[in-house]
Coordinates of C-alpha atoms in Angstrom, one line a residue:
Chain U
M11 CA -9.8 6.1 -20.9
N12 CA -6.1 5.9 -21.5
T13 CA -4.7 4.1 -24.5
D14 CA -2.0 1.4 -24.0
K15 CA 0.6 3.8 -25.4
Q16 CA -0.5 6.5 -22.9
K17 CA -0.5 4.0 -20.0
N18 CA 3.0 2.9 -20.9
D19 CA 4.2 6.5 -21.0
I20 CA 2.6 7.2 -17.6
A21 CA 4.1 4.0 -16.1
A22 CA 7.6 5.0 -17.3
H23 CA 7.1 8.5 -15.9
I24 CA 6.0 7.2 -12.5
I25 CA 8.9 4.8 -12.3
E26 CA 11.3 7.6 -13.2
L27 CA 9.8 9.9 -10.6
E28 CA 10.2 7.2 -8.0
K29 CA 13.8 6.4 -9.0
T30 CA 14.8 10.1 -8.8
A31 CA 13.4 10.3 -5.3
L32 CA 15.0 7.0 -4.2
E33 CA 18.4 8.1 -5.4
Q34 CA 18.2 11.3 -3.4
W35 CA 16.9 9.2 -0.4
N36 CA 20.0 7.0 -0.7
N37 CA 22.1 10.0 -0.3
G38 CA 20.4 11.1 3.0
N39 CA 18.1 13.5 1.2
P40 CA 14.3 13.0 1.7
S41 CA 13.5 16.1 -0.4
G42 CA 12.5 14.2 -3.5
F43 CA 9.8 12.2 -1.6
L44 CA 8.7 15.3 0.2
Q45 CA 8.3 17.3 -3.0
Q46 CA 6.3 14.4 -4.6
S47 CA 3.9 13.9 -1.6
E48 CA 0.5 15.6 -1.4
Q49 CA -0.9 17.3 1.7
E50 CA -3.3 14.3 2.2
V51 CA -0.5 11.7 2.2
T52 CA -0.7 8.7 4.4
Y53 CA 2.3 6.6 5.3
F54 CA 3.3 3.2 6.8
D55 CA 6.7 1.9 7.5
P56 CA 8.0 -0.8 10.0
F57 CA 9.1 1.7 12.6
F58 CA 5.8 3.2 13.7
E59 CA 3.1 1.9 16.0
Q60 CA 0.5 3.5 13.7
R61 CA 0.0 5.2 10.3
L62 CA 1.4 8.7 9.7
T63 CA -1.4 10.9 8.4
G64 CA -0.9 14.1 6.4
Y65 CA 2.1 16.0 5.1
A66 CA 3.0 17.6 8.4
E67 CA 3.5 14.3 10.1
L68 CA 5.4 12.8 7.2
S69 CA 7.6 15.8 6.7
A70 CA 8.5 16.0 10.4
Y71 CA 9.6 12.4 10.2
Y72 CA 11.6 12.8 7.0
E73 CA 13.3 15.9 8.3
S74 CA 14.2 14.0 11.5
I75 CA 16.2 11.5 9.5
R76 CA 17.7 13.9 6.9
G77 CA 21.4 13.0 6.5
K78 CA 21.0 9.7 8.3
V79 CA 20.0 7.2 5.6
Y80 CA 22.5 6.1 3.0
A81 CA 22.7 3.2 0.6
N82 CA 25.5 2.5 -1.9
R83 CA 23.2 1.1 -4.5
Y84 CA 19.7 -0.3 -5.0
A85 CA 17.8 -2.6 -7.3
M86 CA 14.1 -1.8 -8.1
I87 CA 12.8 -5.3 -8.8
N88 CA 9.8 -5.9 -11.1
P89 CA 8.1 -2.6 -10.9
A90 CA 4.4 -2.6 -11.9
V91 CA 2.1 0.4 -12.4
Q92 CA -1.7 -0.1 -12.3
I93 CA -3.4 2.9 -13.9
N94 CA -7.1 3.6 -13.3
G95 CA -8.4 7.0 -14.2
N96 CA -6.2 9.6 -12.5
T97 CA -4.6 7.1 -10.1
A98 CA -1.5 5.0 -10.6
V99 CA -0.5 2.3 -8.1
L100 CA 3.3 1.6 -8.3
T101 CA 4.5 -1.6 -6.6
Y102 CA 8.0 -3.0 -6.5
N103 CA 10.5 -4.9 -4.4
L104 CA 13.6 -3.0 -3.4
N105 CA 17.0 -4.3 -2.6
S106 CA 19.0 -1.6 -0.8
Y107 CA 22.7 -2.2 -0.4
T108 CA 24.7 -0.6 2.4
G109 CA 28.3 -1.9 2.8
N110 CA 27.9 -5.7 2.9
E111 CA 24.3 -5.6 4.0
V112 CA 21.3 -6.0 1.8
Y113 CA 17.9 -4.8 3.0
K114 CA 14.9 -6.1 1.2
W115 CA 11.7 -4.2 1.0
N116 CA 8.1 -4.3 -0.3
C117 CA 7.0 -1.0 -1.6
S118 CA 3.6 0.4 -2.6
E119 CA 3.1 4.0 -3.8
V120 CA -0.2 5.5 -4.8
Y121 CA 0.2 8.4 -7.2
V122 CA -2.6 10.7 -8.2
Y123 CA -2.6 13.2 -11.2
N124 CA -3.5 16.5 -9.6
E125 CA -5.1 19.7 -10.9
S126 CA -1.6 21.1 -11.7
G127 CA -0.8 18.3 -14.1
E128 CA 1.6 16.5 -11.8
W129 CA 1.7 13.0 -10.4
K130 CA 2.0 13.2 -6.6
I131 CA 2.1 10.5 -3.9
I132 CA -1.0 10.2 -1.7
H133 CA 0.0 7.0 0.0
T134 CA 3.3 5.1 0.8
H135 CA 3.7 1.7 2.4
W136 CA 7.2 0.3 3.1
S137 CA 7.6 -3.1 4.7
F138 CA 10.4 -5.6 5.2
V139 CA 10.4 -8.8 3.2
K140 CA 10.1 -11.8 5.5
P141 CA 11.1 -9.9 8.7
Chain K
M9 CA -16.2 15.5 -8.3
N10 CA -17.7 13.9 -5.2
T11 CA -19.4 16.0 -2.6
D12 CA -18.4 15.6 1.0
K13 CA -21.6 13.7 1.7
Q14 CA -20.9 11.3 -1.2
K15 CA -17.3 10.8 0.0
N16 CA -18.5 10.0 3.5
D17 CA -21.0 7.5 2.1
I18 CA -18.3 5.9 -0.1
A19 CA -15.8 5.8 2.9
A20 CA -18.4 4.1 5.1
H21 CA -19.2 1.6 2.4
I22 CA -15.5 0.7 1.8
I23 CA -14.9 0.2 5.5
E24 CA -18.0 -2.0 5.7
L25 CA -16.8 -4.1 2.7
E26 CA -13.4 -4.5 4.4
K27 CA -14.9 -5.5 7.8
T28 CA -17.1 -8.1 6.1
A29 CA -14.1 -9.7 4.4
L30 CA -12.0 -9.5 7.6
E31 CA -14.7 -11.2 9.6
Q32 CA -14.8 -14.1 7.2
W33 CA -11.0 -14.1 7.1
N34 CA -10.9 -14.5 10.9
N35 CA -13.0 -17.6 10.5
G36 CA -10.6 -19.2 8.1
N37 CA -12.5 -18.1 5.1
P38 CA -10.7 -16.0 2.4
S39 CA -13.8 -15.9 0.1
G40 CA -14.7 -12.3 1.0
F41 CA -11.3 -11.0 0.0
L42 CA -11.3 -13.2 -3.1
Q43 CA -14.7 -11.9 -4.2
Q44 CA -13.6 -8.3 -3.6
S45 CA -10.4 -8.6 -5.6
E46 CA -10.0 -7.7 -9.3
Q47 CA -8.1 -9.7 -11.9
E48 CA -5.3 -7.2 -11.9
V49 CA -4.8 -7.3 -8.1
T50 CA -1.3 -7.0 -6.7
Y51 CA -0.4 -8.2 -3.1
F52 CA 2.3 -7.8 -0.5
D53 CA 2.5 -9.5 2.9
P54 CA 5.4 -10.4 5.1
F55 CA 5.7 -14.0 4.0
F56 CA 6.8 -13.7 0.4
E57 CA 10.1 -12.8 -1.2
Q58 CA 8.3 -10.8 -3.8
R59 CA 4.9 -9.3 -4.8
L60 CA 2.0 -11.6 -5.9
T61 CA 0.7 -10.3 -9.2
G62 CA -2.7 -11.1 -10.5
Y63 CA -5.8 -12.9 -9.3
A64 CA -4.5 -16.4 -10.1
E65 CA -1.5 -16.0 -7.9
L66 CA -3.5 -14.4 -5.1
S67 CA -6.3 -16.9 -5.2
A68 CA -3.8 -19.9 -5.2
Y69 CA -2.3 -18.5 -2.0
Y70 CA -5.6 -17.7 -0.3
E71 CA -7.0 -21.2 -1.1
S72 CA -3.8 -22.7 0.3
I73 CA -4.5 -21.2 3.7
R74 CA -8.3 -21.7 3.7
G75 CA -9.3 -23.0 7.1
K76 CA -6.0 -22.3 8.7
V77 CA -6.3 -18.7 9.8
Y78 CA -8.4 -17.8 12.8
A79 CA -8.7 -14.8 15.1
N80 CA -11.1 -14.5 18.1
R81 CA -11.6 -10.8 17.6
Y82 CA -10.1 -7.8 15.9
A83 CA -9.9 -4.0 16.2
M84 CA -9.7 -1.9 13.0
I85 CA -7.8 1.2 14.3
N86 CA -8.3 4.6 12.8
P87 CA -9.4 3.7 9.3
A88 CA -9.0 6.4 6.7
V89 CA -10.4 6.4 3.1
Q90 CA -8.8 8.7 0.5
I91 CA -11.1 9.1 -2.5
N92 CA -9.8 10.4 -5.8
G93 CA -12.1 9.9 -8.8
N94 CA -12.9 6.2 -9.0
T95 CA -10.2 5.2 -6.5
A96 CA -10.4 4.8 -2.8
V97 CA -7.3 4.1 -0.7
L98 CA -8.3 2.5 2.7
T99 CA -5.6 2.4 5.4
Y100 CA -5.8 1.2 8.9
N101 CA -4.0 -0.5 11.7
L102 CA -5.3 -3.9 12.7
N103 CA -5.0 -5.6 16.0
S104 CA -5.8 -9.3 15.6
Y105 CA -6.4 -11.3 18.8
T106 CA -5.8 -15.1 18.9
G107 CA -5.9 -16.6 22.3
N108 CA -3.6 -14.5 24.5
E109 CA -1.6 -13.2 21.5
V110 CA -2.2 -9.9 19.7
Y111 CA -0.8 -9.4 16.2
K112 CA -0.4 -5.9 15.0
W113 CA -0.6 -5.0 11.3
N114 CA -0.4 -2.1 9.0
C115 CA -2.9 -2.4 6.1
S116 CA -3.4 -0.7 2.8
E117 CA -6.1 -1.5 0.4
V118 CA -6.7 0.2 -3.0
Y119 CA -10.3 -0.1 -4.1
V120 CA -11.5 0.9 -7.6
Y121 CA -15.1 1.5 -8.7
N122 CA -15.5 -0.7 -11.7
E123 CA -17.8 -0.7 -14.7
S124 CA -20.2 -3.0 -12.9
G125 CA -20.7 -0.4 -10.2
E126 CA -18.8 -2.3 -7.5
W127 CA -15.8 -1.3 -5.4
K128 CA -13.1 -3.9 -5.9
I129 CA -9.6 -4.3 -4.5
I130 CA -6.7 -3.8 -7.0
H131 CA -3.9 -3.8 -4.4
T132 CA -3.4 -5.1 -0.8
H133 CA -0.3 -4.5 1.4
W134 CA -0.2 -6.2 4.8
S135 CA 2.9 -5.7 7.1
F136 CA 3.8 -6.2 10.7
V137 CA 4.0 -3.2 13.0
K138 CA 7.6 -2.9 14.4
P139 CA 8.6 -6.5 13.5

């Protein structure tokens, strides 16, 4: 059982991990999300007919768009971290700004604390707000 | 640590819980999902500008559409359950058939095994496939 202080520290750490990966992502670099994802990772975004399942599928996708995704700035809106045992569910809305455009996203990330003492992503779900 | 047999049993149970709630949902009845959701539940779907946070917000929404959502049949495609400790992440694609229309969804559910010995939903994310 984590104390409130421990939960707050975990939440802050998870948000920091996510922001670090997002900032790389916004510079065309998926390496942060790749390094943070576990072998068992599952993934949804609006561009696929079905779920991506496992690190090999996800990394093939991320590598295919390396250098192709850019954002000038972003706002992580109202992040929440739900901690239960060794699992942390991070949810937030994301506004991603590219030139004069803003793209609005719903984001869910499930992080698990692994045997190496690191928080890693086992599930990602990106979707458009009111598509 | 769960054995493979235990994990398979948990996965089957989670999928059964979800199907039971879905079948009620498809008859205009959100009670299954409401009964399965924890107080701390968070929720994304394509119709909101931001996340719904907590049971009160989610139940207000579900009650507002009670009797308004119907589907003739559905296909739960390729469900996967990732179990870590007391948490199970269920992901699947859903085809929902209404008359001649098919609606295609990505679905993520995070279930947690609570102190009462029940698996309950703490996070739901619905999104459209290729909107």
